[in-house]
Amino acid sequence: MIRLANVEKVYRTDRIETVALSQIDLTVAAGEFVAVMGPSGCGKSTLLNLIGLLDAPSSGTIELAGKPVASYRDREVSRLRNQTIGFVFQTFHLIPDLRVLDNVELPLLYRKMSGAERRARATRALERVGLSSRLQHFPSQLSGGQQQRVAIARAMAGEPRILLADEPTGNLDSQMGDEVMGLLEDLNQKEGTTIVMVTHDQRQADKAHRTIRIFDGRQVAC
Amino acid sequence: MLKSHLRLALAVLQRRKVFTAISLFGIALTLLVLIVAGALLDNVFGAFPPEVHHDRTLLIFNVRMEGKNAQSTSPAGFGLLDRYARDLPGVERMAITSTMREAFSYQGGQKHRLYMKRTDAEYWRVLQFEFLEGAPFAEAEVEAGSRVAVLNRSTRERIFGDAPALGRDVEVDGVNYRVMGVVADVSMLRALPFSDVWVPHSAAKDQAYRKELGGDFWGLLLARDAAAFPQIQAEFRSRLQRIDLSAEPGFERILALPETLFASTSRMLFDTHDEAESRPERLVGVLGLLTLLFLGLPTINLVNLSVSRILERAPEIGVRKAFGASALSLVGQFVLENVVLTLLGGALALLAAPLVLAAINHSGLIPYAQLGLNLRTFGLGLGLAVFFGVLSGAYPAWRLARLHPVQALKGAAR
């Protein structure tokens, strides 16, 4: 499902060249749940951004579903992100001016789909995360855990084959964290969604099928 | 998607109340000035009674006579119009009117400053005035050089008050004219129908004007339809080439062209009397340029406000990109948001415009001004609002579309 071969990411400014990731070779099979661990600043999120096509590698190749993505143009990359990948962020990144239902509809806005179908799919996603009673609330009216559940519903609404979660429990207490992890596990087991999750929490990482460890931009264990 | 974007646009405007208020004030003020200017131009060039056949009327305003060492530009002479503009193919009616000139009337111990025009009888057929009392003078009065007059309503009230006016004499520049009719006031912005007093051209003491090629008259040609314009112009041009100018020493050729009011104005403003073709696009270009220049400063201001407003929403841009928004769809979304803002400003301007126009009408700055909003000016306001929105939204939208999704998610858009 995901294959990275000899991937390197270097950030360059006028004076400094920072190697964020180097010699990353990684294969994630369809339906796998992979945790990525490592100290802060080691390149975990950069790895997730590269897999999610939010950033491009400085060298090396990335394949999603068997297709190399380097040659894709902006529109094709956008379509791939929209139809194949879902994101869950540590800070939720819900749009404050939109109601919960509208937030969850967001990935579907960029698909050819009727408003009624969009609404129905977003409502179903919210029902699955237990927030069907909060459709018309604004994000600021929800707790952190509820906001993250909305973010998961948003990622789920598009029914992506790959879900990338960047420290999804990082801003939650342990109980809410467990609830969110339960949702991710459920998604992986019932839907077969491939999940790559960055986490600092070993307890959460243990729930994944395997853990990749990054240190100073290099893959040190798998 | 449109509905969602519209809902978000309104939510953002509600959230940033101060920004919204400042922006709306600037937008509404800018559009208000442009709508008022548009209403003025519409009142000058648009089709309003009594010019009900505006779309098929051609005018001969000025003539230019040229020689090796001399040139002269003036309104057309009565002689030129009378001899060479009559019976042109494709013309239904042809009328002659003098330019307006200032005159004075001493009535009831008071001095009244008036504008007066000398016309023929066809003038009242080409232009459809609303007669409140009496009737216009006809061919018989014109041929006889009768001293009769038509007044507008305000002049009638100034001079006669509530007393009857028809059949009574009105003194203008020392000559008594018998009042035959009273018409509704027409704004001074309407060059052809505006006046306070109309008298037969033949009522003049001196009849020398009848032979003049250049003088102080205008010709009004009511064409069968607009399609006949080129034929009329060609025939008139051909007739002018055959004029014997031996009675006009120093001049070798005479130039004039029947044109629409807009094209004639363009010709006068750009002094292109020697050009054989109508070039109204020059005036269109200048008006467009002036509009752009006037929009320039508020656009820059709105662009700055919009850039800071949009960049504050960098994480949203990052999220939208992450979930598949292309650069183009983001540009569309933010341009739409800007257009919503400018449309709201446009709506405020359209609400305020009738009040401003009414104030101008009552100020007396423009005699008998009848400025108001109509479908044309309403459409202009709406069009300007959309244009302003796209113009001021395009650059911020382009900037945000270039944001790197990772940087945008971090909120480090600047």
XYZ file of C-alpha atoms in Angstrom, chain B residues 58-321:
264
model
C -28.136 60.544 -34.566
C -26.914 64.032 -33.820
C -24.950 66.561 -35.769
C -23.302 68.638 -33.081
C -20.207 70.285 -34.434
C -18.783 71.137 -37.808
C -15.177 71.730 -38.564
C -13.997 73.815 -41.454
C -10.396 73.526 -42.524
C -8.121 75.399 -44.857
C -4.389 75.716 -45.374
C -4.016 78.375 -42.727
C -7.282 78.270 -40.901
C -9.534 75.944 -39.082
C -12.742 76.489 -37.212
C -14.873 74.216 -35.044
C -18.320 75.276 -33.941
C -21.828 73.943 -33.553
C -23.477 73.334 -36.900
C -25.020 76.225 -38.738
C -28.745 76.251 -39.481
C -27.955 76.609 -43.177
C -25.795 73.500 -43.230
C -28.444 71.401 -41.482
C -31.330 72.828 -43.462
C -29.702 72.307 -46.843
C -27.638 69.146 -46.401
C -29.168 67.108 -43.581
C -32.722 66.957 -44.842
C -34.128 63.905 -46.638
C -31.179 61.701 -45.883
C -31.923 58.069 -46.780
C -32.934 56.042 -43.762
C -34.028 59.110 -41.761
C -37.633 59.263 -40.588
C -37.551 62.718 -39.079
C -35.049 65.516 -38.869
C -35.202 68.316 -36.321
C -33.091 71.392 -35.716
C -32.527 73.075 -32.391
C -30.199 75.804 -31.302
C -27.754 75.209 -28.500
C -29.084 76.588 -25.251
C -28.186 80.133 -24.431
C -28.693 82.247 -21.380
C -31.513 84.756 -21.490
C -33.245 87.048 -19.028
C -36.841 87.740 -18.347
C -38.176 90.687 -16.380
C -41.581 89.721 -15.156
C -43.540 91.075 -12.266
C -40.642 93.334 -11.284
C -38.281 90.408 -11.003
C -35.324 89.351 -13.095
C -35.325 85.689 -14.069
C -32.309 83.984 -15.556
C -33.432 81.455 -18.119
C -32.061 79.056 -20.685
C -33.587 79.362 -24.107
C -33.554 77.241 -27.247
C -34.760 78.032 -30.766
C -36.186 75.034 -32.526
C -38.293 73.923 -35.442
C -41.630 72.101 -35.189
C -40.112 68.660 -35.820
C -38.190 69.007 -32.573
C -41.432 68.281 -30.701
C -41.961 65.114 -32.712
C -38.457 63.718 -32.473
C -38.464 64.348 -28.726
C -41.560 63.218 -26.863
C -42.046 65.896 -24.223
C -44.763 65.570 -21.637
C -47.057 68.526 -22.213
C -48.680 69.622 -18.954
C -50.585 72.474 -20.606
C -51.234 73.512 -24.191
C -49.305 72.181 -27.172
C -46.042 72.726 -29.023
C -45.688 75.256 -31.785
C -46.186 73.755 -35.248
C -44.894 74.400 -38.771
C -47.338 77.281 -39.230
C -45.891 79.227 -36.288
C -42.340 78.448 -37.381
C -42.924 79.489 -40.981
C -44.601 82.678 -39.861
C -41.847 83.459 -37.387
C -44.484 83.720 -34.672
C -43.360 84.908 -31.293
C -44.701 81.988 -29.349
C -43.030 79.949 -26.600
C -43.147 76.719 -24.703
C -42.052 76.903 -21.064
C -41.028 74.224 -18.676
C -43.029 73.733 -15.502
C -40.581 75.465 -13.148
C -40.269 78.533 -15.364
C -44.013 78.711 -15.684
C -44.322 78.647 -11.871
C -41.552 81.188 -11.382
C -43.062 83.651 -13.794
C -46.785 83.107 -13.509
C -47.181 81.409 -10.149
C -50.630 79.895 -9.840
C -52.116 82.162 -12.479
C -52.927 80.777 -15.951
C -50.016 80.924 -18.372
C -51.422 79.795 -21.695
C -52.085 82.676 -24.059
C -50.234 85.141 -21.853
C -47.015 86.875 -22.854
C -43.644 86.053 -21.418
C -40.866 88.563 -21.953
C -37.464 87.157 -22.820
C -34.528 89.398 -23.688
C -36.872 92.267 -24.500
C -39.135 90.235 -26.796
C -42.655 89.161 -25.850
C -43.644 85.594 -26.651
C -47.111 84.151 -26.271
C -47.112 80.990 -24.176
C -48.435 78.042 -26.176
C -47.531 75.155 -23.937
C -45.924 74.000 -20.724
C -43.791 70.868 -20.515
C -42.392 68.871 -17.626
C -38.920 69.851 -16.469
C -36.003 68.024 -18.072
C -32.636 67.748 -16.383
C -29.813 69.991 -17.513
C -27.790 66.827 -18.014
C -29.902 66.076 -21.074
C -28.268 68.320 -23.630
C -30.881 67.997 -26.354
C -34.197 68.402 -24.531
C -33.054 70.664 -21.675
C -34.216 74.274 -21.624
C -36.467 76.677 -19.740
C -37.992 78.320 -22.797
C -38.337 77.154 -26.396
C -39.238 79.496 -29.219
C -39.389 79.043 -33.012
C -35.958 79.581 -34.554
C -37.614 81.916 -37.023
C -38.667 84.279 -34.274
C -35.172 85.762 -34.301
C -34.838 89.381 -35.352
C -31.886 88.627 -37.611
C -32.450 85.874 -40.197
C -28.787 85.654 -41.253
C -28.467 82.384 -39.312
C -30.395 80.627 -42.076
C -27.335 80.682 -44.376
C -24.641 79.727 -41.887
C -22.600 76.530 -42.265
C -21.189 76.899 -38.756
C -23.314 78.515 -36.104
C -25.109 77.476 -32.956
C -27.498 74.732 -34.024
C -27.676 70.994 -33.617
C -29.322 68.511 -35.939
C -31.371 65.573 -34.658
C -31.849 62.707 -37.077
C -34.393 60.077 -36.170
C -33.321 57.050 -38.175
C -35.614 54.241 -39.270
C -33.443 51.981 -37.134
C -29.855 51.773 -35.944
C -28.949 49.657 -38.967
C -29.446 52.732 -41.138
C -26.717 54.707 -39.329
C -23.835 53.838 -41.727
C -25.941 54.718 -44.765
C -26.970 58.053 -43.229
C -23.403 58.878 -42.297
C -22.067 57.984 -45.734
C -24.668 60.074 -47.556
C -24.141 63.091 -45.302
C -20.382 62.856 -45.728
C -20.848 62.685 -49.468
C -23.095 65.742 -49.430
C -20.552 67.720 -47.434
C -17.885 66.987 -50.026
C -20.002 68.656 -52.649
C -20.464 71.927 -50.744
C -19.128 74.958 -52.525
C -16.979 76.741 -49.965
C -16.178 79.764 -52.120
C -18.304 81.872 -49.782
C -16.070 80.800 -46.883
C -12.675 82.260 -47.718
C -9.722 80.365 -46.326
C -11.577 77.081 -45.937
C -11.250 74.134 -48.290
C -13.242 71.398 -46.680
C -15.974 70.950 -44.135
C -16.257 67.980 -41.752
C -19.196 66.791 -39.733
C -20.694 63.415 -38.958
C -24.093 62.367 -37.648
C -23.307 60.284 -34.565
C -24.898 58.990 -31.421
C -24.745 61.257 -28.382
C -22.028 59.095 -26.851
C -19.889 59.069 -29.997
C -20.388 62.817 -30.475
C -19.296 63.457 -26.902
C -16.249 61.262 -27.431
C -15.386 63.213 -30.587
C -15.722 66.553 -28.800
C -13.698 65.457 -25.766
C -10.859 64.034 -27.824
C -11.008 66.692 -30.532
C -11.082 64.138 -33.320
C -13.159 66.152 -35.726
C -10.989 65.195 -38.674
C -11.645 61.464 -38.260
C -14.199 60.058 -40.634
C -15.266 57.199 -38.363
C -17.002 57.260 -34.990
C -14.626 56.259 -32.209
C -16.783 56.003 -29.077
C -14.475 53.330 -27.684
C -12.061 56.092 -26.665
C -14.582 57.489 -24.220
C -15.419 53.964 -23.066
C -11.689 53.403 -22.480
C -11.256 56.625 -20.514
C -14.334 55.951 -18.381
C -13.105 52.408 -17.763
C -9.647 53.672 -16.870
C -11.062 56.287 -14.494
C -13.164 53.592 -12.841
C -10.118 51.367 -12.457
C -8.042 54.231 -11.054
C -10.778 55.109 -8.616
C -11.084 51.470 -7.617
C -7.295 51.140 -7.359
C -6.731 52.572 -3.898
C -9.628 50.851 -2.143
C -8.660 47.658 -3.936
C -5.124 47.824 -2.530
C -6.589 48.531 0.891
C -8.992 45.632 0.640
C -6.253 43.351 -0.704
C -4.130 44.122 2.367
C -7.015 43.488 4.717
C -7.924 40.321 2.872
C -4.377 38.997 2.856
C -4.060 39.375 6.611
C -7.557 37.963 7.119
C -6.920 34.977 4.887
C -3.445 34.242 6.179
C -4.826 34.098 9.692
C -6.749 31.144 8.385
C -3.590 29.373 7.237
C -4.341 26.197 9.249
C -7.713 25.952 7.518
C -5.935 26.222 4.179
C -3.562 23.451 5.295
C -6.477 21.234 6.317
C -8.319 21.853 3.069
C -5.193 21.024 1.088
